[in-house]
Short mmCIF file of C-alpha atoms (C1' of nucleotides) in Angstrom, two decimals:
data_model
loop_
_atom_site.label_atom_id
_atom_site.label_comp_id
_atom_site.label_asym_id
_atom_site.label_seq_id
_atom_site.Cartn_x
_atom_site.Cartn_y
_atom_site.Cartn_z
CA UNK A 1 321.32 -133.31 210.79
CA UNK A 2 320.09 -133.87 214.56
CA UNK A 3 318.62 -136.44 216.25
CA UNK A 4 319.03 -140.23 215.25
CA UNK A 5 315.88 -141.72 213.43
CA UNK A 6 313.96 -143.30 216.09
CA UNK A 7 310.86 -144.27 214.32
CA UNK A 8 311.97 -147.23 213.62
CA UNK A 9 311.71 -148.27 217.00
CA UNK A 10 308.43 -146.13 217.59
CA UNK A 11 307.08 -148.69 215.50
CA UNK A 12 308.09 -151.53 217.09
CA UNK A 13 307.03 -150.48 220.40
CA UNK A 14 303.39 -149.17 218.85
CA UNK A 15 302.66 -151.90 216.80
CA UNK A 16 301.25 -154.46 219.41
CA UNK A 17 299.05 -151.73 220.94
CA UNK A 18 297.96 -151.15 217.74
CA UNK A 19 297.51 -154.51 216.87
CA UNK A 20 295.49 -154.93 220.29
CA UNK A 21 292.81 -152.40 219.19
CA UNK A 22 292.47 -153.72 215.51
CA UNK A 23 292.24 -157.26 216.87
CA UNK A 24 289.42 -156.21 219.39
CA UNK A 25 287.57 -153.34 217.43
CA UNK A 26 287.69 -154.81 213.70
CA UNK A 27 289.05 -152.16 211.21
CA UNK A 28 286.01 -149.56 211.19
CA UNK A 29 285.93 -149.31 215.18
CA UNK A 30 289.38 -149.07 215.53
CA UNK A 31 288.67 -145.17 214.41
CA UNK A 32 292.38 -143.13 213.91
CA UNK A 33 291.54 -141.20 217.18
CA UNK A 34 290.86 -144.32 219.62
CA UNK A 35 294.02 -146.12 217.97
CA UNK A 36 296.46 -143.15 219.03
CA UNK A 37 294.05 -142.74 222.41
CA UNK A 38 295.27 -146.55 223.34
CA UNK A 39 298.71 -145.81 221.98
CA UNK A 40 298.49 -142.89 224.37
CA UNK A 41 299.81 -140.54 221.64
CA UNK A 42 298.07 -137.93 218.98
CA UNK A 43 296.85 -138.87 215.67
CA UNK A 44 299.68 -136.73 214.66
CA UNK A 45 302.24 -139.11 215.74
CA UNK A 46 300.69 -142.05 214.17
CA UNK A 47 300.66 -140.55 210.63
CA UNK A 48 304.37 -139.37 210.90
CA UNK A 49 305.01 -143.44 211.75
CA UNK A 50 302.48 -144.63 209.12
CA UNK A 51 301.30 -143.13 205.61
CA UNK A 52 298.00 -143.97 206.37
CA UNK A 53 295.37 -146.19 208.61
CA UNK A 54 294.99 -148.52 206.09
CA UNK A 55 299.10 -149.30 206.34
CA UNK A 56 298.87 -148.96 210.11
CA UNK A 57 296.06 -151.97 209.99
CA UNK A 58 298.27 -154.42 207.57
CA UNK A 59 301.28 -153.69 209.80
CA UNK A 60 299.40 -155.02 212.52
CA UNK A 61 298.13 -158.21 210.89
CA UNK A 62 301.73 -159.19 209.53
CA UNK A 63 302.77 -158.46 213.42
CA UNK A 64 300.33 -160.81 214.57
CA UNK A 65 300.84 -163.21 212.36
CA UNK A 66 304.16 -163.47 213.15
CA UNK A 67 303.73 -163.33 216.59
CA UNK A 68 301.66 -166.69 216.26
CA UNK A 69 304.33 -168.68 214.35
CA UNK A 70 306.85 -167.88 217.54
CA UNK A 71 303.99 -169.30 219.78
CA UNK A 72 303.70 -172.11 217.18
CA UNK A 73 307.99 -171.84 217.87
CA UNK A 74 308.22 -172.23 221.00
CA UNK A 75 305.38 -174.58 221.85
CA UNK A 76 307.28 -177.38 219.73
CA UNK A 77 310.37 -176.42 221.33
CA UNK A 78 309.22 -177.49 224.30
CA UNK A 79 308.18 -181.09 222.75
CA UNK A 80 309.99 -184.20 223.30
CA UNK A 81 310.78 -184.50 219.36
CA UNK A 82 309.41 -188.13 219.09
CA UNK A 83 305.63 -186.84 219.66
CA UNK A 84 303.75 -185.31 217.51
CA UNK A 85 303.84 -181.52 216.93
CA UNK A 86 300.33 -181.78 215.20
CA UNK A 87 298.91 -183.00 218.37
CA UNK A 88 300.41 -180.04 220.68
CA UNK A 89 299.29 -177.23 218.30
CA UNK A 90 295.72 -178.42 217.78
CA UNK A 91 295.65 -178.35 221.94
CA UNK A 92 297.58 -174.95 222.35
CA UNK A 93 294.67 -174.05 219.45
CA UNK A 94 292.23 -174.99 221.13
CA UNK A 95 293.50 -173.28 224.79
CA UNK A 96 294.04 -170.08 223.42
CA UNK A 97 291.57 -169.35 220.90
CA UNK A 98 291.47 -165.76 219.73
CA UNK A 99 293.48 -164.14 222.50
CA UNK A 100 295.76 -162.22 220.91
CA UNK A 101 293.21 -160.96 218.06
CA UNK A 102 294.74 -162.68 214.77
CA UNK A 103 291.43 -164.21 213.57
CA UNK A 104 289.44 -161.17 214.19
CA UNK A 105 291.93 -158.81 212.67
CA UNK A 106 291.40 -161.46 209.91
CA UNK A 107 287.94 -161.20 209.78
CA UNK A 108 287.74 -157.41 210.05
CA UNK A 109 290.03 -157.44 206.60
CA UNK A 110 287.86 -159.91 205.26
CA UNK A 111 285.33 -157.43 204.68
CA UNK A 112 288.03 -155.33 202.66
CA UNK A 113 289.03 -157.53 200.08
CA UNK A 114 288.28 -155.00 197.84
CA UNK A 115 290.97 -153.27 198.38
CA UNK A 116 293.90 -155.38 196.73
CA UNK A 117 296.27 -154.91 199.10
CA UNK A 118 294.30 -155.77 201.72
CA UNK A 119 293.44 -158.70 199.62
CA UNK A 120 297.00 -159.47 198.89
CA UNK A 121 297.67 -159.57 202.57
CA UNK A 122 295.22 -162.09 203.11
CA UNK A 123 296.27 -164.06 200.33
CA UNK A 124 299.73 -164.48 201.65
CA UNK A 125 298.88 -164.79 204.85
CA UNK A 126 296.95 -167.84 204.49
CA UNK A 127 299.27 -168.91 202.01
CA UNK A 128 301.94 -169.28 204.30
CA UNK A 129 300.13 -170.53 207.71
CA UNK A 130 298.47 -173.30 205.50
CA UNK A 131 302.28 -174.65 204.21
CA UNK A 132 303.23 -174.08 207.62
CA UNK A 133 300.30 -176.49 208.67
CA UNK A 134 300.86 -178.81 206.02
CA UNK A 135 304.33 -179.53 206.89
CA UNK A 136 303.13 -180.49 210.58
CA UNK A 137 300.60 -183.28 208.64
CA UNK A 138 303.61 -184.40 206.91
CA UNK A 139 305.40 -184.98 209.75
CA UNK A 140 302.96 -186.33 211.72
CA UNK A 141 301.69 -188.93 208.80
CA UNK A 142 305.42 -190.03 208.80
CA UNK A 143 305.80 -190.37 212.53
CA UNK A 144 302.23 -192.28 213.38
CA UNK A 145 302.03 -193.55 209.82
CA UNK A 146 298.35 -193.09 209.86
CA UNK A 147 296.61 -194.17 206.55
CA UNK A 148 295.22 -190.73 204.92
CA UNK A 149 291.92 -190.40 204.44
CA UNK A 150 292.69 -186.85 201.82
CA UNK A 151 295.65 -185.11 201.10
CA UNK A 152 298.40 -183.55 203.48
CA UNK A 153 297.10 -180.10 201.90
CA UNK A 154 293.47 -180.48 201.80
CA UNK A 155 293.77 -181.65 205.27
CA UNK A 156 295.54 -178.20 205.88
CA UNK A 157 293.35 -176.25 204.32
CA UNK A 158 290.40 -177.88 206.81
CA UNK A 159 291.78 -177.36 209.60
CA UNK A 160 292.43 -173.80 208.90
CA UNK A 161 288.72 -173.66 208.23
CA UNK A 162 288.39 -175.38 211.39
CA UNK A 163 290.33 -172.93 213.20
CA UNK A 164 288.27 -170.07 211.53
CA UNK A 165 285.04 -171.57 212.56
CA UNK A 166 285.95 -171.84 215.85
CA UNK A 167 286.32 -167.79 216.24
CA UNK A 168 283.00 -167.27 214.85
CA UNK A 169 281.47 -169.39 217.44
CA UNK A 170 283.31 -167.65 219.65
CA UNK A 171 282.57 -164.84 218.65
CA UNK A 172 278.66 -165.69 217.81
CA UNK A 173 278.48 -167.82 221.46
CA UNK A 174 277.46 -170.67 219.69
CA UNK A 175 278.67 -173.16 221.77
CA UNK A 176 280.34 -172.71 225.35
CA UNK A 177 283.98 -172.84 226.24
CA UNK A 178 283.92 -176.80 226.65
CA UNK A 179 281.95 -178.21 224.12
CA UNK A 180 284.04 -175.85 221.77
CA UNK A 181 287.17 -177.73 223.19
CA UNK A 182 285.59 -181.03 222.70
CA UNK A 183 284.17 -180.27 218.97
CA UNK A 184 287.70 -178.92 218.13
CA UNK A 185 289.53 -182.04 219.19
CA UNK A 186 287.26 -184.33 218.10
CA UNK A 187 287.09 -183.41 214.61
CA UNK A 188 291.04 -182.42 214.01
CA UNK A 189 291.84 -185.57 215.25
CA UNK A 190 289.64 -187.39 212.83
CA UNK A 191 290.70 -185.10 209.86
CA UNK A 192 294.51 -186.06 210.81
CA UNK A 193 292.73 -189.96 210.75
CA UNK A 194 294.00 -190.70 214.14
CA UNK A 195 291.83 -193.13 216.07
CA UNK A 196 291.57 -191.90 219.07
CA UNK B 1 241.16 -144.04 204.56
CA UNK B 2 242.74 -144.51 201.28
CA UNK B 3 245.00 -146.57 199.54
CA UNK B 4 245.13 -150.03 200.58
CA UNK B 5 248.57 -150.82 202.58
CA UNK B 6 251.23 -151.93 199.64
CA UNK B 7 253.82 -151.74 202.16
CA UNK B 8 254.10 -155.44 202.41
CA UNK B 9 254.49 -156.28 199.11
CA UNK B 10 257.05 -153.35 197.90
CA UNK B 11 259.22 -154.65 200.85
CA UNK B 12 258.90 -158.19 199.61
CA UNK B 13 259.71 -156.81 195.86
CA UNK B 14 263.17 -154.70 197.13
CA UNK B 15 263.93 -157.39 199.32
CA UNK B 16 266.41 -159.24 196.64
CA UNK B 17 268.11 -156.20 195.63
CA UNK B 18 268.40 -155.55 198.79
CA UNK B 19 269.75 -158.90 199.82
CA UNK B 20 271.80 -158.72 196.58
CA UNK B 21 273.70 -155.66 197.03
CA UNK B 22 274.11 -155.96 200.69
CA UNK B 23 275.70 -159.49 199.44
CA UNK B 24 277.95 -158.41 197.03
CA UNK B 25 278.92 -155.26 198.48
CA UNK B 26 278.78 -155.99 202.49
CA UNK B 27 277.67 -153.82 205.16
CA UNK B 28 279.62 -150.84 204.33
CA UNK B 29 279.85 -150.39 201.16
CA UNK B 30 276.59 -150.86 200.88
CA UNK B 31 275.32 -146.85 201.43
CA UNK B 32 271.82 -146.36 201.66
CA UNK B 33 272.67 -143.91 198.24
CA UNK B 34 273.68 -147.39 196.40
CA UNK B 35 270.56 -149.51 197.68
CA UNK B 36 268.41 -147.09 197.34
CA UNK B 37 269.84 -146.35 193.60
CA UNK B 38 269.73 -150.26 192.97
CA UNK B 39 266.28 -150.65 193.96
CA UNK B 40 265.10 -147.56 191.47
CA UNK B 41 263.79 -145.59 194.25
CA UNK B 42 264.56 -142.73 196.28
CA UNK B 43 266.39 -143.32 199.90
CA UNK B 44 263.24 -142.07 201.21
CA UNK B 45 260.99 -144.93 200.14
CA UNK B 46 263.40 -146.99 201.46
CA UNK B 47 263.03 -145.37 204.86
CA UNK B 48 259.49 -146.09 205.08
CA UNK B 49 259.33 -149.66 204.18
CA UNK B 50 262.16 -150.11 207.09
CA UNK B 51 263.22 -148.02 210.57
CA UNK B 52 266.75 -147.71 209.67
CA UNK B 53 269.43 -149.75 207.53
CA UNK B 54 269.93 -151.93 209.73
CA UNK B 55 266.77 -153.11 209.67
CA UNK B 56 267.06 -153.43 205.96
CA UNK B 57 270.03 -155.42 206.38
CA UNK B 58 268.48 -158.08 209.38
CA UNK B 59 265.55 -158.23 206.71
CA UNK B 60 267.92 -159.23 204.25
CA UNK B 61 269.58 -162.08 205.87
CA UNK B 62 266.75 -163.80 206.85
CA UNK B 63 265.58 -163.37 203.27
CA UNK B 64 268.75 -164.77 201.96
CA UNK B 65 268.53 -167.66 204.50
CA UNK B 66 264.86 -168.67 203.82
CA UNK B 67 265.87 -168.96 200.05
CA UNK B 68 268.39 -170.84 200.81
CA UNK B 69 266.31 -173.20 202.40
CA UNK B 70 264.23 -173.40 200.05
CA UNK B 71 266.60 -174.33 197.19
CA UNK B 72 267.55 -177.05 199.99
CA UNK B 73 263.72 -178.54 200.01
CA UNK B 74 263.77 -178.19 195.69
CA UNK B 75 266.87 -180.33 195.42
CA UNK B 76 265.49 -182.71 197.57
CA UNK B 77 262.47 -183.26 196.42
CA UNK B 78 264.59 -184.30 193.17
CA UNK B 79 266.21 -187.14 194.95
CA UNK B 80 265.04 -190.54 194.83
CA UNK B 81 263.90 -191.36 198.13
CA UNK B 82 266.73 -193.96 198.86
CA UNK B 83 269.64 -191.48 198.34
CA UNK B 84 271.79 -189.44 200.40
CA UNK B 85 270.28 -186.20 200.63
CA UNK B 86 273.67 -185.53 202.25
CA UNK B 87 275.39 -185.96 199.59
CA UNK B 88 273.24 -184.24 197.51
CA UNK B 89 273.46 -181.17 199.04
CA UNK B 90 277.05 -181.07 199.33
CA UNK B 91 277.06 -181.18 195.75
CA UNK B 92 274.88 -178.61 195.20
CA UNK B 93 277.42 -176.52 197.96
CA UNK B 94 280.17 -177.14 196.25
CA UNK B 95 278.42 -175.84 193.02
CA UNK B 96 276.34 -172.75 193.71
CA UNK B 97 279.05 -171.50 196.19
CA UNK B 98 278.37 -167.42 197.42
CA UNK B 99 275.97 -167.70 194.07
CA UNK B 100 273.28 -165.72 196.21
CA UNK B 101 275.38 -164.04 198.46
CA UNK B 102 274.74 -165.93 201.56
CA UNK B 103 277.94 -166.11 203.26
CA UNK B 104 278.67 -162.28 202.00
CA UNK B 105 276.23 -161.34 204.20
CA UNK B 106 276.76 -163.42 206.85
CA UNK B 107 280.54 -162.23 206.88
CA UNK B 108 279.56 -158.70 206.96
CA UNK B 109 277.56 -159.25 209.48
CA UNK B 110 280.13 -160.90 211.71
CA UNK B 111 282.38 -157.58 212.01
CA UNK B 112 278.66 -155.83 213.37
CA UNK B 113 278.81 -158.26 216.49
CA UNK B 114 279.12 -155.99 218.41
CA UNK B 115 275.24 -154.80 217.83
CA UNK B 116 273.44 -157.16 219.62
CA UNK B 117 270.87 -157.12 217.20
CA UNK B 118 273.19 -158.26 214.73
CA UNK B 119 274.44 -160.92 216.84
CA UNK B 120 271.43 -162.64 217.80
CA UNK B 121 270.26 -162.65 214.07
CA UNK B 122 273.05 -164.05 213.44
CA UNK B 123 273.14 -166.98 216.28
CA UNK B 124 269.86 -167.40 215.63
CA UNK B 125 270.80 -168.30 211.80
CA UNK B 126 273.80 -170.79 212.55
CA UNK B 127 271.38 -172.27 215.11
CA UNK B 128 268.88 -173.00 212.64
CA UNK B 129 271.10 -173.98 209.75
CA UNK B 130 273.28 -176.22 212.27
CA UNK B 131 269.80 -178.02 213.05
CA UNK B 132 268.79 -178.45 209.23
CA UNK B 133 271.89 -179.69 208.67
CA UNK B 134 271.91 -182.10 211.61
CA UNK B 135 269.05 -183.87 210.61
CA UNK B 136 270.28 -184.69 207.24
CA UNK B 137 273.60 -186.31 208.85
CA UNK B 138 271.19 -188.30 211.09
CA UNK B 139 269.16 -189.35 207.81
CA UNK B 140 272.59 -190.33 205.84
CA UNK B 141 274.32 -191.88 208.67
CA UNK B 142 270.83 -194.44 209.30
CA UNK B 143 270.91 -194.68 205.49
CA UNK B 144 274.25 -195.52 205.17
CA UNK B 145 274.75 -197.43 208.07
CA UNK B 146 278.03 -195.58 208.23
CA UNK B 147 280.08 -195.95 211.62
CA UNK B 148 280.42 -192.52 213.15
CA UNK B 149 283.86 -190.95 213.58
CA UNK B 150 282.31 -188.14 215.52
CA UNK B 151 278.94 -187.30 217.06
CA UNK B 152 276.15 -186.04 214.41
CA UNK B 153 276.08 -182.28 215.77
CA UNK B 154 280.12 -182.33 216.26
CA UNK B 155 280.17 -182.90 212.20
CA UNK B 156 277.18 -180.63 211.40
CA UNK B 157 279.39 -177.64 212.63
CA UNK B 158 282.21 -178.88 210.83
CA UNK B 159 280.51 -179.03 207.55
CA UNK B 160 279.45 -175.47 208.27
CA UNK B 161 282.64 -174.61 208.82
CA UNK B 162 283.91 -176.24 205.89
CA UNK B 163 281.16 -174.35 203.88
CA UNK B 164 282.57 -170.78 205.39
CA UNK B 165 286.33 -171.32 204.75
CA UNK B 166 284.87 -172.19 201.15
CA UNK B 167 283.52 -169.09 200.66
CA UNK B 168 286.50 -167.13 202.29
CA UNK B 169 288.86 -169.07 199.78
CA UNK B 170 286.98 -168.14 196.76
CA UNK B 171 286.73 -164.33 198.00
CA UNK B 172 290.69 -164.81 198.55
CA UNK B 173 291.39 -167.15 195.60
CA UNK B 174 292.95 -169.25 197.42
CA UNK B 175 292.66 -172.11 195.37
CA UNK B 176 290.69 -172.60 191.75
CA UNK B 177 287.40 -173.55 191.00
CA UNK B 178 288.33 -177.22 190.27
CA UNK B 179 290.71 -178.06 193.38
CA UNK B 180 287.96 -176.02 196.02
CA UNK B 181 285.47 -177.93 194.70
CA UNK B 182 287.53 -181.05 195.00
CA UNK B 183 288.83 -180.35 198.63
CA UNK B 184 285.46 -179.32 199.71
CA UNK B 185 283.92 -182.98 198.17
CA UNK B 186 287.13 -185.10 199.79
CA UNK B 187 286.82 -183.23 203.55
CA UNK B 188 283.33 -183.37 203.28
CA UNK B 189 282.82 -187.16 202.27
CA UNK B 190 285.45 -187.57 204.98
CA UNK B 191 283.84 -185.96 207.22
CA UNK B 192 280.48 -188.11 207.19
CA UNK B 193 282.90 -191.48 207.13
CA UNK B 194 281.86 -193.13 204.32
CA UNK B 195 284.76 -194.78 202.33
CA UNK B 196 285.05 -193.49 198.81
"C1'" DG C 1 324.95 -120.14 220.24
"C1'" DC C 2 322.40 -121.18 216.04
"C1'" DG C 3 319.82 -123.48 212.54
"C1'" DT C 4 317.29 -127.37 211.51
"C1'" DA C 5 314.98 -132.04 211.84
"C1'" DG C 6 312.06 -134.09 214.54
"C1'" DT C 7 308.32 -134.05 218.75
"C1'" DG C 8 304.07 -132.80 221.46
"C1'" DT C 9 299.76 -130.70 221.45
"C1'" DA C 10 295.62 -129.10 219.61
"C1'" DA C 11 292.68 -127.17 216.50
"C1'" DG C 12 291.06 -127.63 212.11
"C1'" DT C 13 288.96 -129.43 207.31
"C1'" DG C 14 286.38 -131.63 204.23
"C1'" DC C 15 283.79 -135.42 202.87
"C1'" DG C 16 280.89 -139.41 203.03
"C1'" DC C 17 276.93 -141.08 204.78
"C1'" DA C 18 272.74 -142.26 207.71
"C1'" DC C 19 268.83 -140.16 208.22
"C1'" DT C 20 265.20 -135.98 207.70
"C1'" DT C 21 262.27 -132.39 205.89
"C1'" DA C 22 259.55 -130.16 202.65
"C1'" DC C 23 256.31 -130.13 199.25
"C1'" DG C 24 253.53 -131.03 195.49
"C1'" DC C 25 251.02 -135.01 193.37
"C1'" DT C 26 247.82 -139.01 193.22
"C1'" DA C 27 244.31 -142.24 194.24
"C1'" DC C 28 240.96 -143.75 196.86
"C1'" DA C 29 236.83 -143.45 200.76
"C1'" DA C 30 233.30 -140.69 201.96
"C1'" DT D 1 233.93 -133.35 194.83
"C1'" DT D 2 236.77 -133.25 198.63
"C1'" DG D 3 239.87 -134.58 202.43
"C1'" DT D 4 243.57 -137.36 203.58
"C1'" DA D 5 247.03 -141.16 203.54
"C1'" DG D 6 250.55 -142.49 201.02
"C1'" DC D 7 253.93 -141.57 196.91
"C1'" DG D 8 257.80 -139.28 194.17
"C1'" DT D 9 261.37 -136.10 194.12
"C1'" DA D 10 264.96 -133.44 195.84
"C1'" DA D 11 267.27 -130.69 198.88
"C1'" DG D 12 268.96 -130.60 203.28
"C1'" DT D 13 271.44 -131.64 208.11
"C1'" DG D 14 274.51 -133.02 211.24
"C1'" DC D 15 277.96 -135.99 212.73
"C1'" DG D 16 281.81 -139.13 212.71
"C1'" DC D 17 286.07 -139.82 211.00
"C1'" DA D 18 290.44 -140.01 208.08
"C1'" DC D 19 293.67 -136.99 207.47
"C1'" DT D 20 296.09 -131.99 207.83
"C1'" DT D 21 297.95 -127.71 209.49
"C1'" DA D 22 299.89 -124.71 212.72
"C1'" DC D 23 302.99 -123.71 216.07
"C1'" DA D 24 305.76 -123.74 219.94
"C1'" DC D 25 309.37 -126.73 221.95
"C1'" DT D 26 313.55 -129.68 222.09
"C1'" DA D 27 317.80 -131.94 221.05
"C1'" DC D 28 321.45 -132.44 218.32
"C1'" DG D 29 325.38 -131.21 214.54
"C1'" DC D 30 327.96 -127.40 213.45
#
DNA sequence: GCGTAGTGTAAGTGCGCACTTACGCTACAA
DNA sequence: TTGTAGCGTAAGTGCGCACTTACACTACGC
């Protein structure tokens, strides 16, 4: 049997290009022939990598995902560990908003949740970014020992529909860069019932 | 020249199956086959009532919106004059939820942004509905003599946002009838600062 | 060297769908 | 009654796109 198995590693080194086009052309743009054109390889290729477009467009989300979390990472790696982590995340939120595609990939699948895996992938998406969130409110609650105004995990859940808003007015232009900023802050920091 | 014009009125009769299937099934899904089908007409007819399907769909979300609206003014007009209409109208958010296919639309719509068409019908809607709502968090806040955590447009678009990650959670099932419409009461509340 | 698993390239293929054409029928103005 | 604008019905048409096939080439195990 020749030659090692390198798609494996194909993968890995297509997935963020892929990820790229999904996150900037929403699923029905991102047709199979402009995908492999900004992977600079044939159709062909992707489908020996992938079983189909549809698997090709989940791999993507889970990579992007998980690409946020390191962010997430290494941002509060870089915090003195008596602040709060809340606090830096909501302003590394609010900095880079929707550069590296994650909400719009989100969105774009948002309009497949009739397909159940698609659906499924949502599901446990947001599953895990709002425990992930909630466990910051936690901590922070402890640390400032602000009096809550709702629960750790409704909190959670707002801000995440905080954090979605803010890529449709993005998106929409709704408001401009600033005022985005300023709306962002404003109300996270009153939903985590910190006087500012 | 014969035949008055009925034009008018058949578009204003296909509008709400229109509105409904492009709601429940989204932008894509929604072939002109299928709308044509559920109106009970040909895809012809539908053609010359409207330029294109796009068209049919931009007539559609204003439709959708203005009904909206409307249900808005009726549950109002049921409130003693001394109440929160705020409040009011959360309830009736947190009950009705994607009942006409509202934020279906609207969500379909977002992954079109990239038709400026489509983009400006849709700023122009957020616009509108941010200003409605406005005015009503002005009204509560004089009411209620409430002291203001955040500005009254700042909370506007977070009670819109609010209103979209609702609808995203219930396409998702993220959480269950009872505990949405319990998060979505507590943020809410929270959000206009007034103590429970 | 030789056979085979995998690679690059390119030309299909078939289907779903937005949109059109064709044509006979109907109701109204003249 | 007759001419015409609009209606119903149904059969296209063409194109974009997910996915496939074909085939020559290459690298590796034997």
């Amino acid at each position: 049997m020749p030659r090692s198995s390198t798609a494996e590693e194909r993968r890995r080194k297509l997935l963020p290009l892929l990820a790229a086009a999904f996150g900037s052309l929403g699923y029905r743009r991102a047709t199979t022939a402009e995908l492999a054109s900004r992977c600079d390889v044939q159709e062909n290729t992707l489908y020996r990598l992938w079983p189909d477009k549809k698997a090709m467009f989940l791999a993507a989300v889970d990579f992007l995902f998980l690409r946020r979390m390191d962010k997430w990472k290494a941002a509060i790696d870089k915090t003195h560990s008596e602040d709060s982590h809340a606090v830096r995340l909501i302003e590394l939120t609010g900095e880079d908003l929707g550069e590296n595609g994650l909400y719009r990939i989100i969105f774009a699948a948002l309009n497949e949740t009739d397909d159940p895996d698609i659906k499924y992938a949502l599901q446990r998406l947001y599953l895990r970014y709002h425990k992930r969130i909630e466990e910051e409110i936690v901590r922070h609650r402890k640390l400032t020992g602000a009096h809550k105004a709702a629960e750790d995990d409704d909190t959670a859940w707002a801000l995440i529909a905080l954090v979605a808003f803010m890529n449709i007015a993005l998106d929409l232009e709704l408001m401009n860069g600033r005022k985005r900023q300023q709306f962002f802050s404003t109300i996270a920091i009153q939903l985590l019932h910190l006087s500012p």
